[in-house]
mmCIF file with all atom_site columns, C-alpha atoms in Angstrom:
data_model
loop_
_atom_site.group_PDB
_atom_site.id
_atom_site.type_symbol
_atom_site.label_atom_id
_atom_site.label_alt_id
_atom_site.label_comp_id
_atom_site.label_asym_id
_atom_site.label_entity_id
_atom_site.label_seq_id
_atom_site.pdbx_PDB_ins_code
_atom_site.Cartn_x
_atom_site.Cartn_y
_atom_site.Cartn_z
_atom_site.occupancy
_atom_site.B_iso_or_equiv
_atom_site.pdbx_formal_charge
_atom_site.auth_seq_id
_atom_site.auth_comp_id
_atom_site.auth_asym_id
_atom_site.auth_atom_id
_atom_site.pdbx_PDB_model_num
ATOM 1   C CA . MET X 1 1   ? -21.014 2.878   12.869  1.00 57.00 ? 1   MET X CA 1
ATOM 2   C CA . PRO X 1 2   ? -19.475 0.501   10.298  1.00 72.00 ? 2   PRO X CA 1
ATOM 3   C CA . GLU X 1 3   ? -15.717 0.297   10.044  1.00 88.00 ? 3   GLU X CA 1
ATOM 4   C CA . ALA X 1 4   ? -14.149 2.456   7.300   1.00 97.00 ? 4   ALA X CA 1
ATOM 5   C CA . HIS X 1 5   ? -12.226 0.514   4.664   1.00 98.00 ? 5   HIS X CA 1
ATOM 6   C CA . LEU X 1 6   ? -9.438  1.888   2.461   1.00 98.00 ? 6   LEU X CA 1
ATOM 7   C CA . VAL X 1 7   ? -7.443  1.057   -0.623  1.00 98.00 ? 7   VAL X CA 1
ATOM 8   C CA . ALA X 1 8   ? -3.859  2.089   0.081   1.00 98.00 ? 8   ALA X CA 1
ATOM 9   C CA . LEU X 1 9   ? -1.389  2.634   -2.748  1.00 98.00 ? 9   LEU X CA 1
ATOM 10  C CA . ALA X 1 10  ? 2.402   2.596   -2.681  1.00 98.00 ? 10  ALA X CA 1
ATOM 11  C CA . THR X 1 11  ? 4.976   2.404   -5.440  1.00 98.00 ? 11  THR X CA 1
ATOM 12  C CA . CYS X 1 12  ? 8.125   0.276   -5.285  1.00 98.00 ? 12  CYS X CA 1
ATOM 13  C CA . PRO X 1 13  ? 11.302  0.450   -7.381  1.00 97.00 ? 13  PRO X CA 1
ATOM 14  C CA . ASP X 1 14  ? 11.611  -3.298  -8.046  1.00 97.00 ? 14  ASP X CA 1
ATOM 15  C CA . ARG X 1 15  ? 9.928   -6.700  -7.616  1.00 98.00 ? 15  ARG X CA 1
ATOM 16  C CA . GLU X 1 16  ? 12.046  -7.706  -4.612  1.00 98.00 ? 16  GLU X CA 1
ATOM 17  C CA . THR X 1 17  ? 11.100  -4.579  -2.667  1.00 98.00 ? 17  THR X CA 1
ATOM 18  C CA . ALA X 1 18  ? 7.432   -4.891  -3.635  1.00 98.00 ? 18  ALA X CA 1
ATOM 19  C CA . GLU X 1 19  ? 7.212   -8.521  -2.515  1.00 98.00 ? 19  GLU X CA 1
ATOM 20  C CA . ARG X 1 20  ? 9.092   -7.859  0.727   1.00 98.00 ? 20  ARG X CA 1
ATOM 21  C CA . ILE X 1 21  ? 6.857   -4.925  1.671   1.00 98.00 ? 21  ILE X CA 1
ATOM 22  C CA . ALA X 1 22  ? 3.674   -6.772  0.643   1.00 98.00 ? 22  ALA X CA 1
ATOM 23  C CA . GLU X 1 23  ? 4.585   -9.788  2.771   1.00 98.00 ? 23  GLU X CA 1
ATOM 24  C CA . THR X 1 24  ? 5.487   -7.537  5.722   1.00 98.00 ? 24  THR X CA 1
ATOM 25  C CA . LEU X 1 25  ? 2.156   -5.726  5.509   1.00 98.00 ? 25  LEU X CA 1
ATOM 26  C CA . VAL X 1 26  ? 0.052   -8.894  5.321   1.00 98.00 ? 26  VAL X CA 1
ATOM 27  C CA . ALA X 1 27  ? 2.082   -10.758 7.970   1.00 98.00 ? 27  ALA X CA 1
ATOM 28  C CA . GLY X 1 28  ? 1.829   -7.742  10.287  1.00 98.00 ? 28  GLY X CA 1
ATOM 29  C CA . ARG X 1 29  ? -1.950  -7.546  9.742   1.00 98.00 ? 29  ARG X CA 1
ATOM 30  C CA . HIS X 1 30  ? -1.637  -4.029  8.326   1.00 98.00 ? 30  HIS X CA 1
ATOM 31  C CA . ALA X 1 31  ? -3.433  -5.140  5.137   1.00 98.00 ? 31  ALA X CA 1
ATOM 32  C CA . ALA X 1 32  ? -5.666  -8.092  4.333   1.00 98.00 ? 32  ALA X CA 1
ATOM 33  C CA . CYS X 1 33  ? -4.543  -8.427  0.725   1.00 98.00 ? 33  CYS X CA 1
ATOM 34  C CA . ILE X 1 34  ? -2.069  -6.700  -1.566  1.00 98.00 ? 34  ILE X CA 1
ATOM 35  C CA . ASN X 1 35  ? -1.943  -6.777  -5.343  1.00 98.00 ? 35  ASN X CA 1
ATOM 36  C CA . ILE X 1 36  ? 1.444   -6.154  -6.963  1.00 98.00 ? 36  ILE X CA 1
ATOM 37  C CA . ILE X 1 37  ? 1.008   -4.514  -10.348 1.00 98.00 ? 37  ILE X CA 1
ATOM 38  C CA . PRO X 1 38  ? 4.089   -4.363  -12.598 1.00 98.00 ? 38  PRO X CA 1
ATOM 39  C CA . GLY X 1 39  ? 4.662   -2.162  -15.620 1.00 96.00 ? 39  GLY X CA 1
ATOM 40  C CA . LEU X 1 40  ? 4.137   1.232   -13.980 1.00 96.00 ? 40  LEU X CA 1
ATOM 41  C CA . THR X 1 41  ? 6.058   4.282   -15.179 1.00 97.00 ? 41  THR X CA 1
ATOM 42  C CA . SER X 1 42  ? 6.171   7.227   -12.795 1.00 96.00 ? 42  SER X CA 1
ATOM 43  C CA . VAL X 1 43  ? 7.012   10.737  -13.981 1.00 97.00 ? 43  VAL X CA 1
ATOM 44  C CA . TYR X 1 44  ? 7.532   13.283  -11.210 1.00 96.00 ? 44  TYR X CA 1
ATOM 45  C CA . ARG X 1 45  ? 9.608   16.271  -10.127 1.00 96.00 ? 45  ARG X CA 1
ATOM 46  C CA . TRP X 1 46  ? 12.237  15.592  -7.447  1.00 94.00 ? 46  TRP X CA 1
ATOM 47  C CA . ALA X 1 47  ? 15.093  17.872  -6.362  1.00 94.00 ? 47  ALA X CA 1
ATOM 48  C CA . GLY X 1 48  ? 14.197  20.330  -9.120  1.00 97.00 ? 48  GLY X CA 1
ATOM 49  C CA . GLU X 1 49  ? 14.445  17.766  -11.919 1.00 97.00 ? 49  GLU X CA 1
ATOM 50  C CA . VAL X 1 50  ? 11.819  15.793  -13.804 1.00 98.00 ? 50  VAL X CA 1
ATOM 51  C CA . GLN X 1 51  ? 12.375  12.097  -13.103 1.00 96.00 ? 51  GLN X CA 1
ATOM 52  C CA . ARG X 1 52  ? 11.072  9.008   -14.881 1.00 97.00 ? 52  ARG X CA 1
ATOM 53  C CA . ASP X 1 53  ? 11.198  5.585   -13.197 1.00 96.00 ? 53  ASP X CA 1
ATOM 54  C CA . ASP X 1 54  ? 9.851   2.119   -13.865 1.00 97.00 ? 54  ASP X CA 1
ATOM 55  C CA . GLU X 1 55  ? 8.044   0.963   -10.728 1.00 98.00 ? 55  GLU X CA 1
ATOM 56  C CA . LEU X 1 56  ? 5.522   -1.525  -9.359  1.00 98.00 ? 56  LEU X CA 1
ATOM 57  C CA . LEU X 1 57  ? 2.308   -0.522  -7.641  1.00 98.00 ? 57  LEU X CA 1
ATOM 58  C CA . LEU X 1 58  ? 1.102   -2.050  -4.382  1.00 98.00 ? 58  LEU X CA 1
ATOM 59  C CA . VAL X 1 59  ? -2.684  -1.992  -3.969  1.00 98.00 ? 59  VAL X CA 1
ATOM 60  C CA . ALA X 1 60  ? -3.518  -2.828  -0.361  1.00 98.00 ? 60  ALA X CA 1
ATOM 61  C CA . LYS X 1 61  ? -6.955  -3.455  1.119   1.00 98.00 ? 61  LYS X CA 1
ATOM 62  C CA . THR X 1 62  ? -7.027  -2.238  4.701   1.00 98.00 ? 62  THR X CA 1
ATOM 63  C CA . THR X 1 63  ? -9.028  -0.274  7.252   1.00 98.00 ? 63  THR X CA 1
ATOM 64  C CA . GLU X 1 64  ? -8.805  3.276   8.485   1.00 97.00 ? 64  GLU X CA 1
ATOM 65  C CA . ALA X 1 65  ? -7.728  1.930   11.878  1.00 97.00 ? 65  ALA X CA 1
ATOM 66  C CA . ALA X 1 66  ? -4.887  -0.148  10.383  1.00 98.00 ? 66  ALA X CA 1
ATOM 67  C CA . PHE X 1 67  ? -3.658  2.500   7.935   1.00 98.00 ? 67  PHE X CA 1
ATOM 68  C CA . PRO X 1 68  ? -1.278  4.284   10.345  1.00 98.00 ? 68  PRO X CA 1
ATOM 69  C CA . ARG X 1 69  ? 0.493   0.954   10.985  1.00 98.00 ? 69  ARG X CA 1
ATOM 70  C CA . LEU X 1 70  ? 0.589   0.226   7.242   1.00 98.00 ? 70  LEU X CA 1
ATOM 71  C CA . ARG X 1 71  ? 2.019   3.668   6.475   1.00 98.00 ? 71  ARG X CA 1
ATOM 72  C CA . GLY X 1 72  ? 4.690   3.309   9.156   1.00 98.00 ? 72  GLY X CA 1
ATOM 73  C CA . ALA X 1 73  ? 5.706   -0.149  7.951   1.00 98.00 ? 73  ALA X CA 1
ATOM 74  C CA . VAL X 1 74  ? 6.032   1.019   4.335   1.00 98.00 ? 74  VAL X CA 1
ATOM 75  C CA . VAL X 1 75  ? 8.133   4.034   5.332   1.00 98.00 ? 75  VAL X CA 1
ATOM 76  C CA . GLU X 1 76  ? 10.380  1.814   7.478   1.00 97.00 ? 76  GLU X CA 1
ATOM 77  C CA . ALA X 1 77  ? 10.899  -0.842  4.790   1.00 97.00 ? 77  ALA X CA 1
ATOM 78  C CA . HIS X 1 78  ? 11.049  1.355   1.682   1.00 97.00 ? 78  HIS X CA 1
ATOM 79  C CA . PRO X 1 79  ? 14.401  2.351   0.133   1.00 97.00 ? 79  PRO X CA 1
ATOM 80  C CA . ASP X 1 80  ? 13.166  5.774   -1.076  1.00 95.00 ? 80  ASP X CA 1
ATOM 81  C CA . GLU X 1 81  ? 13.670  8.911   1.001   1.00 93.00 ? 81  GLU X CA 1
ATOM 82  C CA . LEU X 1 82  ? 9.997   9.861   0.561   1.00 95.00 ? 82  LEU X CA 1
ATOM 83  C CA . PRO X 1 83  ? 7.914   6.877   -0.554  1.00 97.00 ? 83  PRO X CA 1
ATOM 84  C CA . GLU X 1 84  ? 4.428   7.289   -1.968  1.00 96.00 ? 84  GLU X CA 1
ATOM 85  C CA . VAL X 1 85  ? 1.866   6.020   0.534   1.00 98.00 ? 85  VAL X CA 1
ATOM 86  C CA . ILE X 1 86  ? -1.683  7.238   -0.029  1.00 98.00 ? 86  ILE X CA 1
ATOM 87  C CA . ALA X 1 87  ? -5.149  5.868   0.645   1.00 98.00 ? 87  ALA X CA 1
ATOM 88  C CA . VAL X 1 88  ? -8.638  6.347   -0.720  1.00 98.00 ? 88  VAL X CA 1
ATOM 89  C CA . PRO X 1 89  ? -11.895 5.288   0.933   1.00 98.00 ? 89  PRO X CA 1
ATOM 90  C CA . ILE X 1 90  ? -13.853 2.306   -0.307  1.00 97.00 ? 90  ILE X CA 1
ATOM 91  C CA . ALA X 1 91  ? -17.360 3.668   -0.892  1.00 96.00 ? 91  ALA X CA 1
ATOM 92  C CA . ALA X 1 92  ? -18.981 0.254   -1.333  1.00 95.00 ? 92  ALA X CA 1
ATOM 93  C CA . GLY X 1 93  ? -18.050 -3.390  -1.570  1.00 96.00 ? 93  GLY X CA 1
ATOM 94  C CA . LEU X 1 94  ? -19.128 -6.955  -1.021  1.00 97.00 ? 94  LEU X CA 1
ATOM 95  C CA . GLU X 1 95  ? -20.093 -7.102  2.653   1.00 96.00 ? 95  GLU X CA 1
ATOM 96  C CA . GLY X 1 96  ? -18.391 -10.443 3.281   1.00 97.00 ? 96  GLY X CA 1
ATOM 97  C CA . TYR X 1 97  ? -15.157 -9.275  1.655   1.00 97.00 ? 97  TYR X CA 1
ATOM 98  C CA . LEU X 1 98  ? -15.076 -6.077  3.697   1.00 97.00 ? 98  LEU X CA 1
ATOM 99  C CA . ARG X 1 99  ? -15.770 -8.065  6.873   1.00 96.00 ? 99  ARG X CA 1
ATOM 100 C CA . TRP X 1 100 ? -12.801 -10.298 5.972   1.00 97.00 ? 100 TRP X CA 1
ATOM 101 C CA . VAL X 1 101 ? -10.591 -7.199  5.485   1.00 98.00 ? 101 VAL X CA 1
ATOM 102 C CA . SER X 1 102 ? -11.631 -6.000  8.953   1.00 97.00 ? 102 SER X CA 1
ATOM 103 C CA . GLU X 1 103 ? -10.895 -9.376  10.542  1.00 97.00 ? 103 GLU X CA 1
ATOM 104 C CA . GLU X 1 104 ? -7.496  -9.708  8.865   1.00 98.00 ? 104 GLU X CA 1
ATOM 105 C CA . THR X 1 105 ? -6.308  -6.245  9.897   1.00 98.00 ? 105 THR X CA 1
ATOM 106 C CA . ARG X 1 106 ? -7.192  -6.395  13.580  1.00 94.00 ? 106 ARG X CA 1
ATOM 107 C CA . SER X 1 107 ? -3.992  -6.198  15.605  1.00 81.00 ? 107 SER X CA 1
#
């Protein structure tokens, strides 16, 4: 059975945090590649109040096997009490790229 690949998403409050977490995830082989996307505005309810924050989005390419390590590393490094860390399956992709993701995320 082929390895399952994921796109994991996490938001960060500032550039410094985003870069630090991205480097940690790639160096730790939790993700093969991470895109840092600035200019995100998040609107959400927290502690009974509607909040609005400027954030950056991390888009990480990883595998199902590596995701638990990725999630743990984000939670450990993130300044928020409850950081967003979610993942969606990659339904299809360039075979060579997905093979590279698998190779880069093997622990």
